[in-house]
């Protein structure tokens, strides 16, 4: 299954992706996770991306497409993949279309996770992420706290509030989403792949995807 999860930051793409990974044994490809890994490893890409990310700005399309061109050709993508947080701009969606055609890959579904803005702000300000770049497990201090305060259940490293999840950065990321990413809803509607789901919970979205793909 080849699927794209579209939606504002905090709409639950990452959580839904993890449910899909478990069910279908295909990789979650999150450009945000890849970039945070690169920043923490201090690679060239990480050095270029760091400032954009800290402000909540999008990283330039050429950098993202370089990452994705390489990633989609890895062995583990042969049976499918879940794209989480990519594409995020119309030029990325157009480049992805060309790349998939070149690789002979057909998309199955683009799911648009719809969540009211107040709910998004509530979710993002209470979200915490494992500081271990290889783990990046997600928690929520209200609805899904770790068993031990401040410590990741999975790997034992500290969980932190991301630099781009302060109230100011969140506001900016949501504006960026409206301006640059929301137009993709129309793009994929015209391409005939779009399914919009009221993303009240990750389980609702997951069930809808399973129903739609008939798997
Ligand atoms: P995320 O974890 O998906 O919210 O991404 C965190 C940050 O990484 C974003 O605010 C952007 O700065 C950057 N980023 C992630 N994916 C992309 C993308 N597809 N295009 C541009 N920037 C991205």
Coordinates of C-alpha atoms in Angstrom, one line a residue, residues 33-212:
X33 CA 11.8 12.6 11.7
X34 CA 14.5 12.3 9.0
X35 CA 15.3 16.0 9.4
X36 CA 15.4 15.9 13.2
X37 CA 17.7 12.9 12.9
X38 CA 20.0 14.8 10.5
X39 CA 20.0 17.9 12.8
X40 CA 21.0 15.8 15.8
X41 CA 23.7 13.9 13.9
X42 CA 25.0 17.2 12.6
X43 CA 25.1 16.1 8.9
X44 CA 25.2 18.7 6.1
X45 CA 21.5 18.4 5.5
X46 CA 20.9 18.8 9.3
X47 CA 23.0 22.0 9.3
X48 CA 21.1 23.4 6.4
X49 CA 17.7 22.5 7.8
X50 CA 18.2 23.5 11.4
X51 CA 17.3 27.2 11.3
X52 CA 14.2 26.7 9.1
X53 CA 12.9 24.0 11.5
X54 CA 13.5 26.0 14.7
X55 CA 11.4 28.8 13.3
X56 CA 8.6 26.5 12.0
X57 CA 9.5 27.4 8.4
X58 CA 9.6 24.8 5.6
X59 CA 12.9 23.4 4.6
X60 CA 13.6 24.2 0.9
X61 CA 12.0 21.8 -1.6
X62 CA 15.3 20.8 -3.2
X63 CA 16.7 19.4 0.1
X64 CA 13.4 17.5 0.8
X65 CA 13.3 16.0 -2.7
X66 CA 16.9 14.9 -2.4
X67 CA 16.1 13.0 0.8
X68 CA 12.9 11.5 -0.7
X69 CA 14.4 10.4 -4.0
X70 CA 17.0 8.4 -2.1
X71 CA 14.5 7.1 0.6
X72 CA 11.8 5.8 -1.8
X73 CA 14.4 3.7 -3.6
X74 CA 15.4 1.7 -0.5
X75 CA 14.6 -2.0 -0.3
X76 CA 12.0 -1.6 2.5
X77 CA 9.7 0.5 0.2
X78 CA 9.1 -2.3 -2.2
X79 CA 5.8 -3.4 -0.7
X80 CA 4.6 0.1 0.1
X81 CA 5.1 3.1 2.4
X82 CA 3.3 5.7 4.4
X83 CA 4.4 9.3 3.7
X84 CA 3.9 11.4 6.8
X85 CA 4.6 15.1 6.4
X86 CA 5.6 14.9 2.8
X87 CA 4.7 16.4 0.3
X88 CA 4.1 19.8 2.0
X89 CA 4.1 22.1 -1.0
X90 CA 2.7 22.0 -4.5
X91 CA 6.2 21.8 -6.1
X92 CA 7.0 18.8 -3.8
X93 CA 3.8 17.1 -4.9
X94 CA 4.6 17.8 -8.5
X95 CA 8.1 16.5 -8.1
X96 CA 6.8 13.4 -6.2
X97 CA 4.4 12.7 -9.1
X98 CA 7.4 12.7 -11.6
X99 CA 9.5 10.6 -9.2
X100 CA 6.8 8.0 -8.7
X101 CA 6.2 7.8 -12.5
X102 CA 10.0 7.3 -13.0
X103 CA 10.1 4.6 -10.4
X104 CA 7.0 2.9 -11.7
X105 CA 5.1 3.3 -8.4
X106 CA 1.3 3.9 -8.3
X107 CA -0.2 5.7 -5.3
X108 CA -3.2 4.1 -3.6
X109 CA -4.6 6.8 -1.4
X110 CA -4.1 10.3 0.0
X111 CA -5.8 10.8 3.3
X112 CA -6.6 14.3 4.5
X113 CA -6.8 14.4 8.3
X114 CA -9.2 17.1 9.3
X115 CA -9.0 18.5 12.9
X116 CA -10.4 21.8 14.2
X117 CA -7.6 24.4 14.9
X118 CA -8.4 24.7 18.7
X119 CA -7.9 21.0 19.1
X120 CA -4.6 21.1 17.1
X121 CA -3.2 23.9 19.3
X122 CA -4.3 21.9 22.5
X123 CA -2.6 18.8 21.1
X124 CA 0.6 20.5 20.1
X125 CA 1.2 22.5 23.2
X126 CA 0.8 19.3 25.3
X127 CA 2.8 17.1 23.0
X128 CA 6.2 15.8 24.1
X129 CA 8.7 13.8 22.0
X130 CA 11.5 11.4 22.9
X131 CA 14.8 13.3 22.7
X132 CA 16.5 10.2 21.2
X133 CA 16.7 10.9 17.5
X134 CA 16.4 7.1 16.7
X135 CA 13.2 6.8 18.8
X136 CA 11.2 10.1 18.6
X137 CA 8.2 8.4 20.3
X138 CA 5.4 10.8 20.9
X139 CA 3.5 11.4 24.1
X140 CA 0.9 13.8 25.4
X141 CA 1.1 15.2 28.9
X142 CA -2.7 15.1 29.1
X143 CA -4.0 12.2 27.1
X144 CA -1.0 9.9 26.8
X145 CA 1.7 10.5 29.4
X146 CA 4.7 8.2 29.7
X147 CA 4.6 5.7 32.6
X148 CA 7.5 7.5 34.4
X149 CA 7.3 11.3 34.3
X150 CA 9.6 12.8 31.7
X151 CA 11.1 9.5 30.6
X152 CA 10.4 7.6 27.3
X153 CA 8.6 4.2 27.9
X154 CA 10.3 2.7 24.8
X155 CA 14.0 3.7 25.2
X156 CA 14.4 5.4 28.6
X157 CA 15.7 8.7 27.3
X158 CA 14.2 12.0 28.4
X159 CA 11.1 13.3 26.6
X160 CA 11.1 17.0 25.7
X161 CA 9.0 19.7 24.2
X162 CA 10.2 20.3 20.7
X163 CA 11.7 23.7 20.0
X164 CA 9.1 24.3 17.3
X165 CA 6.2 23.4 19.7
X166 CA 6.2 26.6 21.7
X167 CA 2.9 28.7 21.3
X168 CA 4.7 31.2 18.9
X169 CA 6.2 28.5 16.7
X170 CA 3.0 26.6 16.5
X171 CA 1.1 29.6 15.4
X172 CA 3.6 30.2 12.6
X173 CA 3.6 26.5 11.6
X174 CA -0.2 26.6 11.3
X175 CA 0.0 29.7 9.1
X176 CA 2.6 28.0 7.0
X177 CA 0.4 24.9 6.7
X178 CA -2.6 27.0 5.5
X179 CA -0.5 28.9 2.9
X180 CA 1.8 26.2 1.6
X181 CA 0.3 22.8 2.4
X182 CA -3.5 23.1 2.4
X183 CA -3.5 23.7 -1.4
X184 CA -2.4 20.0 -1.7
X185 CA -6.0 19.0 -0.7
X186 CA -7.2 20.4 -4.1
X187 CA -4.2 19.0 -5.9
X188 CA -4.9 15.4 -4.8
X189 CA -8.7 15.8 -5.2
X190 CA -8.1 16.6 -8.8
X191 CA -5.7 13.7 -9.1
X192 CA -8.5 11.5 -7.8
X193 CA -6.7 10.1 -4.7
X194 CA -8.2 12.1 -1.9
X195 CA -10.2 10.9 1.1
X196 CA -11.0 13.4 3.8
X197 CA -11.5 12.0 7.3
X198 CA -12.7 13.9 10.4
X199 CA -9.7 12.9 12.5
X200 CA -11.3 12.8 15.9
X201 CA -9.1 9.9 16.9
X202 CA -6.3 8.0 15.2
X203 CA -8.4 4.8 15.4
X204 CA -11.2 6.4 13.3
X205 CA -8.7 7.4 10.7
X206 CA -7.0 4.0 10.8
X207 CA -10.3 2.1 10.4
X208 CA -11.3 4.4 7.4
X209 CA -8.0 3.6 5.7
X210 CA -8.3 -0.1 6.2
X211 CA -11.9 0.1 4.8
X212 CA -10.9 2.2 1.8

